[in-house]
Amino acid sequence: MISQPHQYPTSYKPWSHLKTDDPEVYSHIEAELHRQRYSLEMIASENFVCQSILAGAGNPLTNKYAEGLPHKRYYGGCEHIDAIESLAISRACSLFSCHYANVQPHSGASANNAVFLALLQPGDRILGLDLSHGGHLTHGSPVNISGMYFQAHCYGVDPQTELLDYDIIRERAKEVQPQLIIAGASAYPRVMDFAAFANIAKEVGAYLLVDMAHIAGLVAAGLHPSPLPHAHVTTTTTHKTLRGPRGGMILWNDNSLSAKLNKGVFPGTQGGPLEHIIAMKATCFHLAHREEFQTLQQKTIKNAQAFATTLKEHGCHLVTGGTDNHLILLNLLHSNLTNHKDSNQVTGKDLEAALDQVHITTNKNTVPGEKRSPFVTSGVRFGSPALTSRGLLTQDFKLIAKWVAQILESLQNQKTHDTEPPCFASIRKQVKELCSKYPLYPEW
Ligand SMILES: *Cc1c(COP(=O)(O)O)cnc(C)c1O
């Protein structure tokens, strides 16, 4: 028997006034909420914030201009804004055990831009992880300002182990003589050794920037070594594993960098801060001190590992062979699950689209040694944070991994593209049942 979708009561929602004031936007928001409820969110950079942060982000602080820093503003009437931003700063410093924080960056990319402006001159050399090996666009890609205004160079992972090799990085650093080394990734499933990065930076006289956007929640929970004792500057997003509102932040310990970094944010690269979001960053840091947060982050890693193990049991090849954190990178170049000699070459784009058909949301991703374009790719990235926040258990992650392997195998065996492979319908039905079992924002 098919269970009925969970019946959501229609209690007060923060966006309910739009129903009369702007029904068009209201209906799109409702449709998006429905999509989130009835799909399995496995994009590694996404999460579901708790209801208090979601609702709390719609607050009157959005009305206020507060250019400057607490107690040093260009506008009057900032006493409550000052109290909230000061609280966010002190909570950020306490959570990550550091001396200084700027909580104003609108996003991870904005945080990085502020750091570049603060520490570099146009034309300086930067050294970051190759995009196709798991790096980020803001670490020197030619289509990003970091690759346009600076001479960007990259290091890669070891082609055999697919792990960072600090001897290779040291060699690259000696060749390039960068002013700034960037450690951090958006698709690297293993622990990073920030002390090793710091030693290399010291040897070549470069600043070390650690961008911990993906792993900040794990760091806050003590489940990944912290970069703060090692990096000159650390940037992060607040909305990935950290599970706060969408935004960025800069952290550091050396007071001689404070003026430069603060000016790098404002007036360097941003205008007025989003104080309504900064309030929710403060709440996020408060919640991250709790034991429940620690448990959530532990489960996030455990679920990612169970997902990885199940994929491997079904014959899938994972970049680095598994995961230490919240993300899994499936390598399609080596994952042939069929016995047919003439099986199809499935790309990241194909698998992402097929998973979308059964409402499992992922993203295609380049893999080390990538030969295809970033629009096609030979990998798919999965992450456990969102579904772990939603309450799914390890057994559920194993089930989803089994479905992913079934879908991949059916794509590899598919003879014609006119009809959908037979397993899709039954998986789609089971996805819907699993979603109903774990209602998202049930009060709404
Ligand atoms: C997500 C991410 C960013 C960018 O964050 P946005 O908020 O999307 O600007 C920067 N660096 C890394 C490593 C990331 O994973």
Coordinates of C-alpha atoms and ligand atoms in Angstrom, one line a residue:
M1 CA 0.0 0.0 0.0
I2 CA 1.3 3.4 -0.9
S3 CA 1.4 5.7 2.2
Q4 CA -0.2 9.1 1.7
P5 CA 2.2 12.1 1.7
H6 CA 2.4 13.7 5.1
Q7 CA -0.4 16.2 5.6
Y8 CA 1.2 19.6 6.4
P9 CA -1.0 21.9 8.5
T10 CA -1.2 25.4 7.2
S11 CA -0.2 27.3 10.3
Y12 CA 1.4 30.8 10.1
K13 CA 4.3 31.0 7.7
P14 CA 6.8 33.9 7.6
W15 CA 5.9 34.4 4.0
S16 CA 2.2 34.0 4.3
H17 CA 1.4 37.8 3.8
L18 CA 2.6 37.3 0.2
K19 CA -0.4 35.2 -0.5
T20 CA -2.5 38.4 -0.8
D21 CA 0.3 41.0 -1.6
D22 CA 2.1 39.0 -4.3
P23 CA 0.4 35.7 -5.1
E24 CA 2.7 35.1 -8.0
V25 CA 5.9 35.1 -5.9
Y26 CA 4.0 33.3 -3.1
S27 CA 3.1 30.4 -5.4
H28 CA 6.7 30.0 -6.5
I29 CA 7.9 29.9 -2.9
E30 CA 5.3 27.3 -2.1
A31 CA 6.3 25.3 -5.1
E32 CA 9.9 25.4 -4.0
L33 CA 9.0 24.3 -0.5
H34 CA 7.1 21.4 -2.0
R35 CA 10.1 20.5 -4.2
Q36 CA 12.4 20.5 -1.1
R37 CA 9.8 18.3 0.8
Y38 CA 9.4 15.7 -1.9
S39 CA 13.0 15.3 -3.1
L40 CA 16.1 13.9 -1.5
E41 CA 18.6 16.8 -1.3
M42 CA 22.1 15.5 -1.7
I43 CA 24.0 18.6 -2.9
A44 CA 27.0 18.6 -0.7
S45 CA 27.0 22.4 -0.2
E46 CA 23.3 22.5 0.9
N47 CA 21.6 22.1 4.2
F48 CA 18.2 22.8 5.8
V49 CA 18.4 25.5 8.5
C50 CA 16.3 25.0 11.6
Q51 CA 12.9 26.7 11.7
S52 CA 14.0 29.4 14.1
I53 CA 16.8 30.6 11.7
L54 CA 14.6 30.3 8.7
A55 CA 11.8 32.4 10.3
G56 CA 14.2 34.7 12.2
A57 CA 15.9 35.8 9.0
G58 CA 12.8 37.8 8.1
N59 CA 13.3 40.5 10.8
P60 CA 13.2 44.3 10.9
L61 CA 17.1 44.6 10.8
T62 CA 16.8 44.4 7.1
N63 CA 15.5 48.0 7.2
K64 CA 18.7 49.4 8.7
Y65 CA 21.8 50.9 7.1
A66 CA 24.9 50.2 9.2
E67 CA 28.0 50.7 7.1
G68 CA 31.1 50.4 9.2
L69 CA 31.8 48.2 12.2
P70 CA 30.1 48.1 15.6
H71 CA 30.5 51.5 17.4
K72 CA 32.2 52.9 14.3
R73 CA 29.3 53.4 11.9
Y74 CA 28.5 56.0 9.2
Y75 CA 24.8 56.1 10.3
G76 CA 22.9 56.9 13.5
G77 CA 20.5 54.6 15.3
C78 CA 22.8 51.7 15.3
E79 CA 22.8 50.8 19.0
H80 CA 20.9 47.5 18.7
I81 CA 22.6 46.6 15.4
D82 CA 25.9 47.1 17.2
A83 CA 24.8 44.8 20.0
I84 CA 23.8 42.1 17.6
E85 CA 26.9 42.3 15.3
S86 CA 29.2 42.4 18.4
L87 CA 27.4 39.3 19.7
A88 CA 27.9 37.6 16.3
I89 CA 31.6 38.5 16.3
S90 CA 32.3 37.3 19.9
R91 CA 30.3 34.0 19.3
A92 CA 32.2 33.4 16.0
C93 CA 35.5 33.9 17.9
S94 CA 34.5 31.6 20.7
L95 CA 33.2 28.9 18.4
F96 CA 36.3 28.8 16.3
S97 CA 38.8 29.8 19.1
C98 CA 40.2 32.8 17.4
H99 CA 40.7 36.5 18.2
Y100 CA 39.1 38.4 15.3
A101 CA 36.1 38.0 13.0
N102 CA 34.3 40.0 10.3
V103 CA 30.8 38.6 10.0
Q104 CA 29.7 41.0 7.2
P105 CA 30.6 39.1 4.0
H106 CA 27.4 38.4 2.0
S107 CA 28.8 35.0 0.8
G108 CA 31.9 32.8 0.7
A109 CA 32.9 34.4 -2.6
S110 CA 32.6 37.9 -1.1
A111 CA 34.7 36.9 1.9
N112 CA 37.4 35.7 -0.4
N113 CA 37.3 38.9 -2.5
A114 CA 37.7 41.0 0.6
V115 CA 40.8 38.9 1.6
F116 CA 42.3 39.2 -1.9
L117 CA 41.9 43.0 -1.8
A118 CA 43.4 43.2 1.7
L119 CA 46.5 41.0 1.1
L120 CA 47.3 41.3 -2.6
Q121 CA 48.2 43.7 -5.3
P122 CA 46.8 43.3 -8.8
G123 CA 49.2 40.9 -10.7
D124 CA 50.4 39.1 -7.6
R125 CA 50.7 35.3 -7.7
I126 CA 48.2 33.0 -6.0
L127 CA 48.3 29.2 -5.7
G128 CA 45.2 27.2 -5.1
L129 CA 43.8 23.7 -5.7
D130 CA 43.0 22.9 -9.3
L131 CA 39.2 23.3 -10.0
S132 CA 39.0 19.9 -11.6
H133 CA 40.6 18.3 -8.5
G134 CA 38.1 19.8 -6.1
G135 CA 39.1 23.5 -5.9
H136 CA 36.7 26.4 -6.0
L137 CA 36.1 29.0 -8.7
T138 CA 37.2 31.8 -6.3
H139 CA 40.6 30.2 -5.9
G140 CA 42.0 31.4 -9.3
S141 CA 39.7 30.3 -12.0
P142 CA 40.1 32.3 -15.2
V143 CA 36.4 33.2 -15.2
N144 CA 36.5 34.6 -11.7
I145 CA 38.1 37.9 -10.5
S146 CA 40.7 35.8 -8.6
G147 CA 42.0 34.5 -11.9
M148 CA 41.6 37.8 -13.9
Y149 CA 43.3 40.2 -11.5
F150 CA 46.0 37.9 -10.2
Q151 CA 48.4 35.4 -11.7
A152 CA 46.7 32.2 -10.7
H153 CA 48.5 28.9 -10.5
C154 CA 47.3 25.6 -9.2
Y155 CA 48.4 22.4 -7.5
G156 CA 46.7 19.1 -8.0
V157 CA 46.1 15.9 -6.1
D158 CA 48.3 12.8 -6.5
P159 CA 47.1 11.1 -9.7
Q160 CA 47.2 7.6 -8.2
T161 CA 45.8 8.2 -4.7
E162 CA 43.8 11.3 -5.5
L163 CA 45.0 12.7 -2.2
L164 CA 46.7 16.0 -1.5
D165 CA 50.4 15.4 -1.6
Y166 CA 52.2 18.1 0.5
D167 CA 55.6 17.4 -1.2
I168 CA 54.0 18.2 -4.6
I169 CA 52.4 21.3 -3.2
R170 CA 55.7 22.4 -1.7
E171 CA 57.4 22.0 -5.1
R172 CA 54.7 24.0 -6.8
A173 CA 55.0 26.7 -4.2
K174 CA 58.8 26.9 -4.7
E175 CA 58.3 27.2 -8.5
V176 CA 55.5 29.7 -8.4
Q177 CA 56.7 31.8 -5.3
P178 CA 53.1 32.9 -4.6
Q179 CA 52.2 35.8 -2.4
L180 CA 49.1 33.8 -1.2
I181 CA 48.5 30.1 -0.9
I182 CA 44.9 28.9 -0.7
A183 CA 43.9 25.7 1.0
G184 CA 40.3 24.5 0.9
A185 CA 38.0 22.8 -1.5
S186 CA 34.5 22.2 -2.6
A187 CA 34.9 18.6 -3.7
Y188 CA 37.7 17.0 -1.6
P189 CA 36.4 14.1 0.5
R190 CA 39.4 13.8 2.9
V191 CA 41.0 15.5 5.9
M192 CA 43.3 18.4 5.1
D193 CA 46.6 19.0 6.9
F194 CA 46.6 22.7 7.5
A195 CA 49.9 22.6 9.5
A196 CA 51.6 21.2 6.4
F197 CA 50.1 24.0 4.3
A198 CA 51.3 26.6 6.9
N199 CA 54.9 25.2 6.8
I200 CA 54.9 25.4 3.0
A201 CA 53.6 29.0 3.1
K202 CA 56.3 29.9 5.6
E203 CA 59.0 28.4 3.5
V204 CA 58.1 30.5 0.5
G205 CA 57.0 33.7 2.5
A206 CA 53.4 33.5 1.4
Y207 CA 50.2 34.2 3.3
L208 CA 48.1 31.2 3.9
L209 CA 44.3 31.5 3.4
V210 CA 42.2 28.5 4.4
D211 CA 38.7 28.5 2.9
M212 CA 36.8 26.1 5.1
A213 CA 33.4 26.8 3.5
H214 CA 32.4 23.2 3.2
I215 CA 33.8 21.8 6.4
A216 CA 33.1 24.7 8.9
G217 CA 30.4 22.7 10.7
L218 CA 32.8 19.7 11.1
V219 CA 35.5 22.1 12.4
A220 CA 33.1 23.7 14.8
A221 CA 32.2 20.3 16.2
G222 CA 35.9 19.3 16.5
L223 CA 35.5 16.6 13.9
H224 CA 38.0 18.1 11.4
P225 CA 41.3 19.7 12.5
S226 CA 40.8 23.5 12.7
P227 CA 42.8 25.8 10.4
L228 CA 42.7 28.7 12.9
P229 CA 46.0 27.8 14.6
H230 CA 47.7 27.6 11.2
A231 CA 46.3 30.1 8.7
H232 CA 46.9 33.8 8.5
V233 CA 43.3 34.1 7.4
T234 CA 40.3 31.7 7.3
T235 CA 37.2 32.3 5.3
T236 CA 34.0 30.3 5.4
T237 CA 30.4 30.3 4.3
T238 CA 27.8 30.0 7.1
H239 CA 25.2 28.0 5.2
K240 CA 26.9 24.7 4.3
T241 CA 27.7 22.2 7.1
L242 CA 27.6 25.1 9.6
R243 CA 23.8 25.2 9.0
G244 CA 23.3 28.9 9.4
P245 CA 21.8 31.6 7.1
R246 CA 23.3 32.1 3.6
G247 CA 26.4 34.2 4.1
G248 CA 30.2 34.4 4.6
M249 CA 32.7 35.3 7.3
I250 CA 36.4 36.0 7.8
L251 CA 38.4 34.8 10.9
W252 CA 42.0 35.6 11.9
N253 CA 44.3 35.9 14.9
D254 CA 46.9 38.5 14.0
N255 CA 45.8 42.0 14.9
S256 CA 48.2 43.6 12.4
L257 CA 45.8 42.2 9.7
S258 CA 42.6 43.6 11.3
A259 CA 42.5 47.0 9.6
K260 CA 43.3 45.6 6.2
L261 CA 40.8 42.7 6.4
N262 CA 38.0 44.9 7.7
K263 CA 38.6 47.5 5.1
G264 CA 38.7 44.7 2.5
V265 CA 35.1 44.0 3.3
F266 CA 33.9 47.6 3.7
P267 CA 34.5 49.9 1.9
G268 CA 36.7 47.6 -0.3
T269 CA 34.2 45.2 -1.8
Q270 CA 30.8 45.6 -0.1
G271 CA 28.4 48.3 1.0
G272 CA 25.9 48.1 3.8
P273 CA 25.9 44.8 5.7
L274 CA 22.9 42.5 5.9
E275 CA 22.2 42.9 9.6
H276 CA 19.1 40.7 9.6
I277 CA 21.3 37.9 8.3
I278 CA 24.1 38.7 10.7
A279 CA 21.6 38.3 13.5
M280 CA 21.0 34.7 12.3
K281 CA 24.7 34.1 12.0
A282 CA 24.8 34.9 15.7
T283 CA 22.1 32.4 16.4
C284 CA 23.8 29.8 14.2
F285 CA 27.0 30.1 16.3
H286 CA 25.0 29.9 19.5
L287 CA 23.3 26.7 18.3
A288 CA 26.6 25.3 17.1
H289 CA 27.9 25.3 20.7
R290 CA 25.2 22.8 21.7
E291 CA 25.6 19.1 22.1
E292 CA 22.9 18.4 19.5
F293 CA 25.0 20.2 16.9
Q294 CA 28.0 18.0 17.7
T295 CA 25.8 14.9 17.4
L296 CA 24.4 16.2 14.1
Q297 CA 27.9 16.6 12.6
Q298 CA 28.9 13.2 13.8
K299 CA 25.9 11.7 12.1
T300 CA 26.6 13.7 9.0
I301 CA 30.0 12.0 8.6
K302 CA 28.7 8.5 9.6
N303 CA 25.9 8.8 7.0
A304 CA 28.3 10.0 4.3
Q305 CA 30.5 7.0 5.1
A306 CA 27.6 4.5 5.0
F307 CA 26.5 6.0 1.6
A308 CA 30.1 5.6 0.3
T309 CA 30.5 2.1 1.5
T310 CA 27.2 1.0 -0.1
L311 CA 28.1 2.6 -3.4
K312 CA 31.4 0.7 -3.3
E313 CA 29.6 -2.6 -2.5
H314 CA 27.7 -2.1 -5.7
G315 CA 30.9 -1.6 -7.7
C316 CA 31.1 2.2 -7.9
H317 CA 34.5 3.9 -7.9
L318 CA 34.8 6.8 -5.5
V319 CA 37.5 9.5 -5.8
T320 CA 40.1 8.7 -3.0
G321 CA 38.1 5.4 -2.4
G322 CA 35.8 6.9 0.3
T323 CA 35.3 9.8 2.6
D324 CA 36.4 11.3 5.9
N325 CA 33.9 14.2 5.8
H326 CA 30.4 15.0 4.5
L327 CA 30.9 14.5 0.8
I328 CA 31.3 11.7 -1.7
L329 CA 32.6 12.0 -5.2
L330 CA 31.5 9.2 -7.6
N331 CA 34.0 8.7 -10.4
L332 CA 32.2 7.5 -13.6
L333 CA 35.4 7.0 -15.6
H334 CA 35.9 3.8 -13.6
S335 CA 32.4 2.8 -12.4
N336 CA 31.2 0.3 -15.0
L337 CA 28.6 -1.8 -13.2
T338 CA 27.5 -3.9 -16.1
N339 CA 28.9 -7.0 -17.8
H340 CA 28.1 -5.8 -21.3
K341 CA 31.2 -5.0 -23.3
D342 CA 29.3 -2.3 -25.3
S343 CA 27.8 -0.6 -22.2
N344 CA 27.1 3.1 -22.4
Q345 CA 29.6 5.7 -21.2
V346 CA 27.5 7.6 -18.6
T347 CA 28.6 11.2 -17.9
G348 CA 28.1 13.3 -14.8
K349 CA 25.5 15.2 -16.7
D350 CA 23.6 12.0 -17.6
L351 CA 23.5 10.7 -14.0
E352 CA 22.6 14.0 -12.5
A353 CA 19.6 14.3 -14.9
A354 CA 18.5 10.7 -14.3
L355 CA 18.7 11.2 -10.5
D356 CA 16.6 14.3 -11.0
Q357 CA 14.0 12.2 -12.7
V358 CA 13.5 10.2 -9.4
H359 CA 13.8 13.4 -7.3
I360 CA 17.3 12.7 -5.9
T361 CA 19.1 16.1 -6.2
T362 CA 22.9 16.1 -6.8
N363 CA 25.4 17.9 -9.0
K364 CA 27.7 16.7 -11.8
N365 CA 31.3 17.4 -10.8
T366 CA 34.7 17.2 -12.4
V367 CA 37.0 14.5 -11.1
P368 CA 40.9 14.3 -11.0
G369 CA 42.1 13.7 -14.5
E370 CA 38.9 15.0 -16.0
K371 CA 38.6 14.9 -19.8
R372 CA 35.1 16.3 -20.2
S373 CA 33.9 19.9 -20.0
P374 CA 32.5 21.3 -16.7
F375 CA 29.1 21.1 -18.3
V376 CA 29.3 17.4 -18.9
T377 CA 31.9 16.0 -16.4
S378 CA 32.8 12.4 -15.4
G379 CA 31.6 12.6 -11.8
V380 CA 28.7 13.3 -9.5
R381 CA 29.1 14.8 -6.1
F382 CA 26.9 13.7 -3.1
G383 CA 26.7 15.2 0.4
S384 CA 25.0 14.1 3.6
P385 CA 24.4 17.4 5.5
A386 CA 20.9 18.3 4.3
L387 CA 19.3 14.9 4.7
T388 CA 21.1 14.3 8.0
S389 CA 19.6 17.6 9.3
R390 CA 16.2 16.4 7.9
G391 CA 16.6 13.4 10.2
L392 CA 17.4 10.5 7.8
L393 CA 19.2 7.6 9.4
T394 CA 22.2 5.6 8.2
Q395 CA 19.9 2.8 6.9
D396 CA 18.1 5.4 4.7
F397 CA 21.5 6.6 3.3
K398 CA 22.3 3.0 2.4
L399 CA 19.0 2.6 0.6
I400 CA 19.5 5.8 -1.4
A401 CA 23.0 4.6 -2.4
K402 CA 21.5 1.4 -3.6
W403 CA 19.0 3.3 -5.8
V404 CA 21.8 5.5 -7.2
A405 CA 23.8 2.3 -8.2
Q406 CA 20.6 0.8 -9.7
I407 CA 20.0 3.9 -11.8
L408 CA 23.6 4.1 -12.9
E409 CA 23.6 0.5 -14.0
S410 CA 20.3 0.9 -15.9
L411 CA 21.8 3.9 -17.7
Q412 CA 24.9 1.9 -18.7
N413 CA 22.7 -0.9 -20.0
Q414 CA 20.1 1.3 -21.7
K415 CA 19.6 0.5 -25.4
T416 CA 17.2 3.3 -26.3
H417 CA 16.5 6.7 -24.9
D418 CA 12.9 6.7 -25.9
T419 CA 11.6 5.1 -22.8
E420 CA 12.6 5.4 -19.1
P421 CA 14.4 2.4 -17.6
P422 CA 11.9 0.2 -15.7
C423 CA 13.5 0.7 -12.2
F424 CA 12.9 4.5 -12.3
A425 CA 9.2 4.3 -11.5
S426 CA 9.6 2.1 -8.5
I427 CA 12.5 4.2 -7.1
R428 CA 10.5 7.4 -7.6
K429 CA 7.7 5.9 -5.6
Q430 CA 10.1 4.8 -2.8
V431 CA 11.8 8.3 -2.8
K432 CA 8.4 9.8 -2.2
E433 CA 7.6 7.4 0.6
L434 CA 11.0 8.2 2.3
C435 CA 10.3 11.9 2.0
S436 CA 6.9 11.5 3.6
K437 CA 8.5 9.6 6.5
Y438 CA 10.7 12.7 7.3
P439 CA 8.5 15.8 7.0
L440 CA 10.4 19.0 6.3
Y441 CA 9.2 22.0 8.4
P442 CA 6.1 20.1 9.5
E443 CA 4.5 23.1 11.2
W444 CA 4.3 24.9 7.9
Ligands
LIG1 C1 30.8 27.4 -1.5 C2 32.2 27.8 -1.5 C3 32.5 29.2 -1.7 C4 31.5 30.2 -2.2 O1 30.5 30.5 -1.3 P1 29.3 31.3 -1.9 O2 28.5 31.6 -0.6 O3 28.5 30.5 -2.9 O4 29.8 32.6 -2.5 C5 33.8 29.5 -1.6 N1 34.8 28.6 -1.4 C6 34.5 27.3 -1.2 C7 35.6 26.4 -0.9 C8 33.2 26.9 -1.3 O5 32.9 25.6 -1.2

